[in-house]
Coordinates of C-alpha atoms and ligand atoms in Angstrom, one line a residue:
M1 CA -11.9 20.3 -12.0
T2 CA -8.9 20.4 -14.3
F3 CA -6.7 17.4 -14.1
Q4 CA -3.0 17.4 -14.6
Y5 CA -1.0 14.6 -16.3
W6 CA 2.7 13.9 -16.1
N7 CA 2.6 11.9 -19.4
K8 CA -0.7 12.6 -21.0
K9 CA -0.2 10.4 -23.9
M10 CA 0.6 7.3 -21.9
E11 CA -1.9 8.0 -19.1
T12 CA -4.8 8.4 -21.6
L13 CA -3.7 5.9 -24.2
P14 CA -6.8 4.2 -25.7
R15 CA -7.3 0.7 -24.3
P16 CA -6.5 -1.2 -27.6
E17 CA -3.2 0.6 -27.8
L18 CA -2.5 0.0 -24.2
E19 CA -3.1 -3.7 -24.6
A20 CA -0.8 -3.8 -27.6
W21 CA 1.9 -2.1 -25.6
Q22 CA 1.5 -4.6 -22.8
L23 CA 1.8 -7.6 -25.1
E24 CA 5.0 -6.1 -26.7
K25 CA 6.4 -5.5 -23.2
L26 CA 5.4 -8.9 -22.0
R27 CA 7.4 -10.5 -24.9
E28 CA 10.4 -8.5 -23.9
T29 CA 10.0 -9.4 -20.2
V30 CA 9.7 -13.1 -21.0
K31 CA 12.8 -12.9 -23.1
Q32 CA 14.6 -11.2 -20.2
A33 CA 13.1 -13.6 -17.6
L34 CA 14.6 -16.6 -19.5
R35 CA 18.0 -15.3 -18.5
A36 CA 17.3 -15.7 -14.8
P37 CA 18.0 -19.2 -13.4
F38 CA 14.6 -19.5 -11.6
Y39 CA 12.5 -18.6 -14.7
R40 CA 14.7 -20.5 -17.2
K41 CA 13.7 -23.7 -15.3
R42 CA 10.1 -22.6 -14.4
L43 CA 9.2 -21.4 -17.9
T44 CA 10.9 -24.3 -19.7
E45 CA 8.9 -26.7 -17.5
A46 CA 5.7 -24.9 -18.5
G47 CA 6.6 -25.5 -22.2
I48 CA 7.5 -21.8 -22.9
R49 CA 10.3 -21.4 -25.3
G50 CA 10.4 -17.7 -25.8
P51 CA 8.6 -14.5 -26.6
E52 CA 7.2 -16.0 -29.8
D53 CA 4.8 -18.0 -27.6
F54 CA 3.0 -14.8 -26.6
K55 CA 0.7 -13.9 -29.5
T56 CA -2.4 -12.6 -27.6
P57 CA -2.9 -11.1 -24.2
G58 CA -4.5 -14.4 -23.1
D59 CA -1.2 -16.2 -23.5
L60 CA -0.1 -14.6 -20.2
G61 CA -2.1 -17.4 -18.6
R62 CA 0.5 -20.0 -19.8
I63 CA 2.9 -18.6 -17.3
P64 CA 2.8 -20.3 -13.8
F65 CA 2.2 -18.0 -10.8
T66 CA 5.2 -16.8 -8.8
T67 CA 4.7 -16.8 -5.0
K68 CA 6.6 -15.2 -2.1
Q69 CA 7.9 -18.6 -1.3
D70 CA 9.4 -18.9 -4.8
L71 CA 11.2 -15.5 -4.2
R72 CA 12.6 -16.7 -0.9
E73 CA 13.8 -19.9 -2.5
G74 CA 15.5 -17.9 -5.3
F75 CA 17.3 -15.8 -2.7
P76 CA 19.8 -14.1 -3.3
Y77 CA 20.4 -14.1 -7.1
G78 CA 18.0 -16.7 -8.6
F79 CA 15.8 -14.0 -10.2
L80 CA 18.6 -11.9 -11.5
A81 CA 18.4 -11.6 -15.3
V82 CA 21.4 -9.3 -16.0
P83 CA 25.1 -9.6 -15.1
R84 CA 25.7 -8.6 -11.4
E85 CA 27.9 -5.7 -12.6
E86 CA 24.9 -4.1 -14.2
V87 CA 22.9 -3.9 -11.0
V88 CA 23.1 -0.5 -9.3
R89 CA 20.6 -0.8 -6.4
L90 CA 18.9 -3.4 -4.3
H91 CA 15.9 -3.0 -2.0
A92 CA 14.1 -5.5 0.2
S93 CA 10.5 -6.0 1.4
S94 CA 9.6 -5.1 4.9
G95 CA 9.2 -8.7 5.9
T96 CA 5.8 -8.2 7.4
T97 CA 4.9 -11.8 6.9
G98 CA 8.3 -13.5 7.1
T99 CA 11.8 -13.5 5.6
P100 CA 12.2 -10.4 3.5
T101 CA 12.8 -10.7 -0.3
T102 CA 15.3 -8.8 -2.3
I103 CA 14.8 -6.8 -5.6
Y104 CA 17.5 -5.6 -8.0
F105 CA 17.5 -2.6 -10.3
N106 CA 19.8 -1.5 -13.2
A107 CA 20.1 2.1 -14.1
G108 CA 17.3 2.0 -16.6
D109 CA 15.0 0.3 -14.1
L110 CA 15.5 3.1 -11.6
K111 CA 14.7 5.6 -14.2
R112 CA 11.5 3.9 -15.2
W113 CA 10.5 3.4 -11.6
T114 CA 11.1 7.1 -10.8
G115 CA 9.0 8.0 -13.8
F116 CA 6.0 6.1 -12.5
V117 CA 6.3 7.6 -9.0
A118 CA 6.6 11.1 -10.5
R119 CA 3.4 10.4 -12.5
C120 CA 1.6 9.5 -9.3
I121 CA 2.8 12.6 -7.4
Y122 CA 2.1 15.0 -10.3
G123 CA -1.3 13.5 -10.8
T124 CA -2.4 14.6 -7.4
G125 CA -1.8 18.3 -8.4
C126 CA 1.7 18.7 -7.1
T127 CA 4.1 21.0 -9.0
R128 CA 7.7 22.2 -8.5
A129 CA 6.3 24.9 -6.3
D130 CA 5.7 22.3 -3.6
V131 CA 7.8 21.4 -0.6
F132 CA 7.7 17.6 0.0
Q133 CA 8.5 16.1 3.4
N134 CA 9.1 12.3 3.0
M135 CA 8.2 11.1 6.5
I136 CA 8.8 7.4 5.8
T137 CA 11.6 5.0 6.4
Y138 CA 14.6 5.3 4.1
G139 CA 17.0 2.4 3.6
L140 CA 16.1 -1.0 2.3
F141 CA 12.4 -0.1 2.4
T142 CA 11.3 1.2 -1.1
G143 CA 9.1 4.0 0.2
G144 CA 11.9 6.3 1.2
L145 CA 14.2 6.4 -1.9
G146 CA 11.3 5.7 -4.2
F147 CA 9.2 8.7 -3.3
H148 CA 12.4 10.8 -2.8
A149 CA 13.4 10.2 -6.5
G150 CA 9.9 10.7 -7.8
G151 CA 9.5 14.0 -5.9
E152 CA 12.8 15.3 -7.3
E153 CA 11.7 14.3 -10.8
V154 CA 8.6 16.4 -10.4
G155 CA 11.0 19.2 -9.3
M156 CA 9.6 19.7 -5.8
L157 CA 11.9 20.6 -2.9
V158 CA 12.3 17.2 -1.2
I159 CA 13.1 17.0 2.5
P160 CA 14.3 13.5 3.4
S161 CA 13.1 13.6 7.0
G162 CA 12.5 9.9 7.3
A163 CA 10.0 8.4 9.7
G164 CA 9.8 9.1 13.4
N165 CA 11.0 12.0 15.5
T166 CA 7.6 13.8 15.5
T167 CA 8.7 17.1 17.1
R168 CA 11.5 17.5 14.5
Q169 CA 8.9 16.8 11.8
F170 CA 6.8 19.8 13.0
H171 CA 9.9 22.0 13.0
L172 CA 10.8 21.0 9.5
M173 CA 7.2 21.6 8.3
R174 CA 7.2 25.1 9.9
D175 CA 10.7 26.2 8.9
F176 CA 10.5 25.1 5.3
G177 CA 6.8 25.6 4.6
T178 CA 6.1 21.9 3.8
T179 CA 3.1 21.5 1.6
V180 CA 3.1 17.8 1.0
V181 CA 4.0 14.8 3.2
H182 CA 4.2 11.1 2.6
A183 CA 3.8 8.6 5.5
T184 CA 1.9 5.5 6.6
P185 CA -1.6 6.4 7.6
S186 CA -0.8 5.3 11.1
F187 CA 2.1 7.6 11.4
L188 CA 0.0 10.5 10.0
L189 CA -2.6 9.8 12.8
H190 CA 0.2 9.8 15.4
V191 CA 1.6 13.0 14.0
E192 CA -1.8 14.6 14.3
A193 CA -2.4 13.5 17.9
K194 CA 1.0 14.7 18.9
M195 CA 0.3 18.1 17.2
R196 CA -2.7 18.5 19.4
E197 CA -0.8 17.4 22.4
E198 CA 2.1 19.7 21.9
G199 CA -0.2 22.6 20.9
V200 CA 1.3 23.0 17.4
N201 CA -0.8 25.6 15.6
R202 CA -2.1 24.2 12.3
E203 CA -2.5 27.7 11.0
H204 CA 1.3 28.2 11.0
L205 CA 1.7 25.3 8.6
K206 CA 1.2 25.2 4.9
L207 CA 0.2 21.6 4.6
K208 CA -2.1 20.8 1.7
R209 CA -1.8 17.1 0.9
A210 CA -0.5 13.8 2.0
F211 CA 0.3 10.5 0.3
A212 CA -0.6 7.6 2.6
G213 CA 0.1 4.0 1.9
A214 CA 2.3 0.9 2.7
E215 CA -0.5 -0.5 4.9
P216 CA -4.3 -0.9 4.6
Y217 CA -6.6 1.8 6.0
S218 CA -10.2 2.5 5.7
E219 CA -12.1 5.3 4.0
D220 CA -13.0 6.6 7.5
T221 CA -9.4 6.8 8.4
R222 CA -8.7 8.8 5.3
R223 CA -11.5 11.1 6.2
R224 CA -10.3 11.4 9.8
I225 CA -6.8 12.4 8.6
E226 CA -8.3 14.9 6.1
D227 CA -10.7 16.5 8.6
L228 CA -8.2 16.7 11.5
L229 CA -5.2 18.0 9.4
K230 CA -7.3 19.9 6.8
I231 CA -5.5 18.3 3.9
D232 CA -6.2 16.0 0.9
V233 CA -5.1 12.4 1.4
Y234 CA -4.2 10.3 -1.6
N235 CA -4.0 6.5 -1.4
S236 CA -0.6 5.1 -2.5
Y237 CA -0.2 1.4 -3.3
G238 CA 3.0 -0.5 -4.1
L239 CA 5.1 -3.4 -3.1
S240 CA 8.8 -4.1 -3.3
E241 CA 8.4 -7.1 -5.7
M242 CA 6.9 -4.6 -8.2
N243 CA 9.6 -1.9 -7.5
G244 CA 7.8 -0.3 -4.5
P245 CA 5.6 2.8 -4.6
G246 CA 4.3 3.9 -8.0
V247 CA 2.2 0.8 -8.9
A248 CA -1.2 2.3 -8.2
F249 CA -2.3 5.7 -7.0
E250 CA -5.3 7.9 -6.6
C251 CA -5.7 10.9 -9.0
Q252 CA -7.3 14.2 -8.1
H253 CA -10.7 12.5 -8.3
K254 CA -9.7 10.5 -5.2
D255 CA -11.8 7.5 -5.9
G256 CA -9.9 4.3 -6.6
L257 CA -6.2 3.8 -7.5
H258 CA -5.1 3.9 -11.1
L259 CA -2.9 1.0 -11.8
W260 CA -0.2 1.9 -14.3
E261 CA -0.9 -0.7 -17.0
D262 CA 2.0 0.4 -19.2
G263 CA 4.3 -0.8 -16.4
Y264 CA 2.3 -3.7 -14.9
I265 CA -0.1 -6.3 -16.0
A266 CA -2.8 -6.8 -13.3
E267 CA -5.1 -9.8 -12.9
I268 CA -7.5 -10.6 -10.1
I269 CA -8.0 -14.2 -9.2
N270 CA -10.0 -16.3 -6.7
P271 CA -7.3 -17.3 -4.2
D272 CA -8.8 -20.7 -3.8
T273 CA -9.6 -21.8 -7.3
L274 CA -6.9 -19.6 -8.9
E275 CA -9.4 -18.7 -11.7
P276 CA -9.9 -15.1 -12.7
V277 CA -12.8 -13.5 -10.9
R278 CA -15.7 -11.8 -12.8
D279 CA -15.2 -8.1 -13.7
G280 CA -15.6 -6.0 -10.6
E281 CA -15.5 -8.9 -8.2
R282 CA -13.1 -9.0 -5.3
G283 CA -10.1 -11.4 -5.3
E284 CA -6.3 -11.6 -5.1
L285 CA -4.2 -9.2 -7.1
V286 CA -1.6 -10.8 -9.4
L287 CA 1.0 -8.6 -11.0
T288 CA 3.6 -8.8 -13.7
V289 CA 6.2 -6.1 -13.9
L290 CA 6.9 -4.8 -17.4
C291 CA 9.3 -2.1 -16.6
R292 CA 12.3 -4.0 -15.0
E293 CA 15.1 -5.7 -16.8
A294 CA 17.4 -6.7 -13.9
D295 CA 14.7 -8.6 -11.9
P296 CA 11.7 -9.6 -13.9
I297 CA 8.8 -11.1 -11.9
L298 CA 5.9 -12.7 -13.7
R299 CA 2.3 -13.3 -12.4
Y300 CA 3.2 -12.5 -8.8
R301 CA 0.6 -13.5 -6.2
T302 CA 0.5 -10.4 -4.0
R303 CA -2.0 -11.8 -1.6
D304 CA -3.6 -8.4 -1.5
L305 CA -7.4 -8.4 -1.8
T306 CA -9.0 -5.9 -4.1
A307 CA -11.3 -5.5 -7.2
F308 CA -11.3 -3.4 -10.3
Y309 CA -13.7 -0.5 -10.8
T310 CA -15.8 -1.2 -13.9
E311 CA -16.5 2.5 -14.7
P312 CA -13.9 4.8 -16.3
C313 CA -12.6 7.6 -14.2
P314 CA -13.7 11.2 -14.8
C315 CA -10.0 12.2 -15.1
G316 CA -9.8 10.6 -18.5
R317 CA -7.0 8.2 -17.6
T318 CA -7.6 4.9 -19.3
H319 CA -5.6 2.8 -16.8
R320 CA -8.1 0.8 -14.6
R321 CA -8.7 1.7 -11.0
L322 CA -8.3 -0.7 -8.1
C323 CA -10.6 -0.5 -5.0
R324 CA -8.9 0.3 -1.7
I325 CA -7.0 -2.7 -0.6
K326 CA -8.6 -4.1 2.6
G327 CA -5.8 -6.4 3.6
R328 CA -4.1 -9.6 2.5
T329 CA -5.4 -13.1 2.3
D330 CA -3.2 -14.0 5.3
D331 CA -4.5 -11.1 7.5
M332 CA -7.7 -12.9 8.1
L333 CA -8.3 -13.9 11.8
I334 CA -10.5 -16.8 12.7
I335 CA -12.0 -16.1 16.1
N336 CA -14.2 -18.8 17.5
G337 CA -14.9 -19.9 14.0
V338 CA -15.8 -16.5 12.7
N339 CA -13.7 -15.0 9.9
I340 CA -12.7 -11.4 10.6
F341 CA -10.4 -9.0 8.8
P342 CA -8.6 -6.4 11.0
S343 CA -9.9 -3.8 8.5
Q344 CA -13.5 -4.5 9.5
I345 CA -12.6 -3.5 13.1
E346 CA -10.8 -0.4 11.9
E347 CA -13.8 0.6 9.8
V348 CA -16.0 0.6 12.9
I349 CA -13.8 2.4 15.4
M350 CA -12.3 5.0 13.1
A351 CA -15.8 6.2 12.2
M352 CA -16.4 7.2 15.8
G353 CA -15.2 10.8 16.5
E354 CA -14.8 10.1 20.3
V355 CA -12.2 7.4 19.5
G356 CA -8.5 8.5 19.3
N357 CA -6.0 7.8 16.5
N358 CA -4.5 4.5 17.6
Y359 CA -5.8 1.0 18.4
L360 CA -4.7 -2.5 18.9
I361 CA -6.3 -5.9 18.5
E362 CA -5.4 -8.7 20.9
I363 CA -6.5 -12.3 20.7
E364 CA -5.9 -14.8 23.5
K365 CA -7.1 -18.3 24.4
E366 CA -9.4 -18.5 27.4
G367 CA -10.2 -22.1 28.1
E368 CA -11.5 -23.5 24.9
L369 CA -12.6 -20.1 23.6
D370 CA -10.8 -17.3 21.7
R371 CA -11.0 -13.9 23.4
L372 CA -10.8 -10.8 21.3
T373 CA -9.8 -7.5 23.0
V374 CA -10.0 -4.2 21.1
K375 CA -7.9 -1.5 22.7
T376 CA -8.4 2.0 21.5
E377 CA -7.0 5.3 22.5
V378 CA -9.4 8.2 23.3
T379 CA -8.9 11.7 21.9
P380 CA -6.3 14.0 23.6
E381 CA -9.1 16.2 24.9
T382 CA -10.8 13.3 26.9
F383 CA -10.5 13.3 30.7
M384 CA -9.6 9.8 31.8
D385 CA -10.9 10.2 35.3
D386 CA -14.4 11.0 34.2
T387 CA -15.6 7.4 34.2
R388 CA -19.3 7.7 33.2
P389 CA -18.8 9.0 29.6
L390 CA -15.9 6.5 29.2
N391 CA -18.1 3.6 30.2
A392 CA -20.7 4.7 27.7
L393 CA -18.2 5.0 25.0
K394 CA -16.8 1.6 25.8
E395 CA -20.3 0.1 25.6
K396 CA -21.0 1.9 22.3
I397 CA -17.8 0.5 20.7
R398 CA -18.5 -3.0 22.0
H399 CA -22.1 -2.9 20.7
T400 CA -21.2 -1.5 17.2
L401 CA -18.4 -4.0 16.8
Q402 CA -20.5 -6.9 17.8
A403 CA -23.1 -5.9 15.2
S404 CA -20.5 -5.6 12.5
I405 CA -18.2 -8.6 13.1
T406 CA -20.7 -11.0 14.9
C407 CA -18.2 -11.5 17.7
N408 CA -18.4 -10.0 21.2
P409 CA -15.1 -8.2 21.9
R410 CA -13.8 -6.9 25.2
V411 CA -13.1 -3.2 24.8
E412 CA -10.4 -1.2 26.6
L413 CA -9.9 2.5 26.5
H414 CA -6.5 4.0 26.7
E415 CA -5.2 7.6 27.1
S416 CA -4.1 9.3 23.9
G417 CA -0.5 8.5 23.0
S418 CA -0.3 5.5 25.4
L419 CA -0.6 2.6 22.9
P420 CA 2.6 1.8 21.0
A421 CA 3.0 4.2 18.1
S422 CA 4.5 3.0 14.8
E423 CA 6.7 5.1 12.5
G424 CA 6.4 2.6 9.6
K425 CA 3.9 -0.1 9.1
A426 CA 1.7 -0.4 12.1
V427 CA 1.5 -3.7 14.0
R428 CA -2.2 -3.8 15.0
V429 CA -2.8 -7.4 15.7
I430 CA -1.2 -9.3 18.6
D431 CA -2.3 -13.0 18.5
K432 CA -1.3 -14.7 21.7
R433 CA -3.0 -18.0 20.9
P434 CA -0.7 -21.0 20.9
R435 CA 0.3 -21.8 17.3
D436 CA -1.2 -25.3 17.2
G437 CA -4.4 -24.1 18.9
Ligands
ADP501 P1 6.0 -6.6 3.0 O1 5.3 -7.6 2.0 O2 7.0 -7.3 3.7 O3 5.0 -5.8 3.8 P2 6.5 -4.3 1.2 O4 7.2 -3.3 2.0 O5 6.9 -4.5 -0.2 O6 6.7 -5.6 2.0 O7 4.9 -4.0 1.3 C1 4.0 -4.2 0.3 C2 2.7 -4.5 0.9 O8 2.1 -3.5 1.7 C3 1.6 -4.7 -0.2 O9 1.6 -6.0 -0.7 C4 0.3 -4.5 0.7 O10 0.0 -5.6 1.4 C5 0.7 -3.4 1.6 N1 0.3 -2.1 1.1 C6 1.1 -1.2 0.4 N2 0.3 -0.1 0.1 C7 -0.9 -0.3 0.5 C8 -2.2 0.5 0.5 N3 -2.2 1.7 -0.1 N4 -3.3 -0.1 1.0 C9 -3.2 -1.4 1.6 N5 -2.1 -2.1 1.7 C10 -1.0 -1.6 1.1
ZN502 ZN1 -8.6 9.3 -12.3

C-alpha cells in the first residue's frame, strides 16, 4: 500500500527531533500560560517561574494536572492568555458529563488546528477529488466547523449538511456524489438502518469512506458499519479542550490512532495513583496542547482510557498510536458490586449479526438489587410477530452477555428504528437508581 502524507516531514520526523520540537513548544506554551490568570497562580504556586525551568522533557512533570473542574472554575475568561480583542472564535464542549467548558482561538490557532485536521483527512487517502458530507452538529460543538475547515484545506468539496434529517442526507449523497462522510458511529448506524428501511440503493451512491468519532465504539461496530455500507471507517479522536477533532486519527493502515505529537504532548497515567503507567499499559490520557496561544491548557486529565501501541506503524509515521478509547473513567457502572463499562456490552451485542444497529442500557433498583436491562433493536428484515426465533435470540444475547460481564441482564428486543436515535453523541445509558443508593 502507498501511504499519503499531508506534511511528510513533520509526520515522519525522527523521534529525537520530535521530542526536541516538543520541548521548544512546551517552553513557548508555558510562557504563554503565565499570561492567563488561572495558570499565573497555579504555576507560581508550583514554583515555576518561566520557560527556563523546562530543560528536559521530564520537566513537564513539574506542572500540576488541570481538571475539568479547574476549567469550570476558570469560566469564562480565566484561561485566556491573549487580549480579548485577539480572540476570533470560541467553541464549547458538548457537556456530556456536566457544565460545558469554553475554548478560545486566535487567528493563528484556527490555522494550526485546521492544519492538523487536514493532515488527518488526507492521511486516510482523501484528495481534492473527494466530495465530503459533514453529517455532524455545527455550532458550538467543534466537530462541525473543525472538520469543515480541514476538508476545505484538503481541497475537497465540503457539504455542510450537519447532523440529522436522514432522508435529506441520502438526497445530498446521491445528488452530489458524496464519497466521504463524517458522523458519530451511532448516527452512521442509524443512517444505514434508515437506508435499508427506505430502500435506498447503495449502488447509486459513491460512498467510499467515513470518519467516525466523538464517542466510544468497538471494533465490531466499526466492522458492522464497514460491511453494511461497504466503506472504510476511520476512527477520529478529539476533545474541545484540545481544539476538537484532529488530535488523533487512524491512517490508511487502520490500526490505532496516531496522536500528533508536534501539536500535543500525551501522557498516560494511573487515574488512582496519578503515576505514569508502564509502556503499553492502559490508563488515563493526559494532554498538553502545544499549538494554541489564546487558551493554553497544560496536562489536562481527559478521563479517557487508552494505551499506547509499543510497535511503530507500517505507514512510517513516527507519532505514537493510541488504542481505541473504550470510554471514560466516569462511564464505569457498578451493578451489584460488579464494575462494567458500557463498551463491554456494546462489544458483545454489535458482534451479533441478528442484532440491529441501536441499543440502550437501563439500570434500576429492584428492592436491594440493581437490575440491568439491555434493550436492542433487531435488523429491519426481522419479523416481530415470529416469536420463536426472537426468544432464541433474546436468550443468546442474555447468555453471551452474562458470560462476558458476569452479571445477568434482562434483554428486550425492539423493532428496528424504535429506540431513540441520536444525531450527535448517543445517550446509551439510563441509570434510574436513586443518586444516594
Ligand atoms: P464532552 O466532554 O462534553 O463530551 P467534547 O465534545 O469535547 O465534550 O467530547 C470529547 C470527548 O468525546 C472525549 O474526551 C472522549 O471522551 C469522547 N470521544 C471523542 N472521540 C472519541 C473516539 N474516537 N472514541 C472514543 N471517545 C471519543
Ligand atoms: Zn500509521
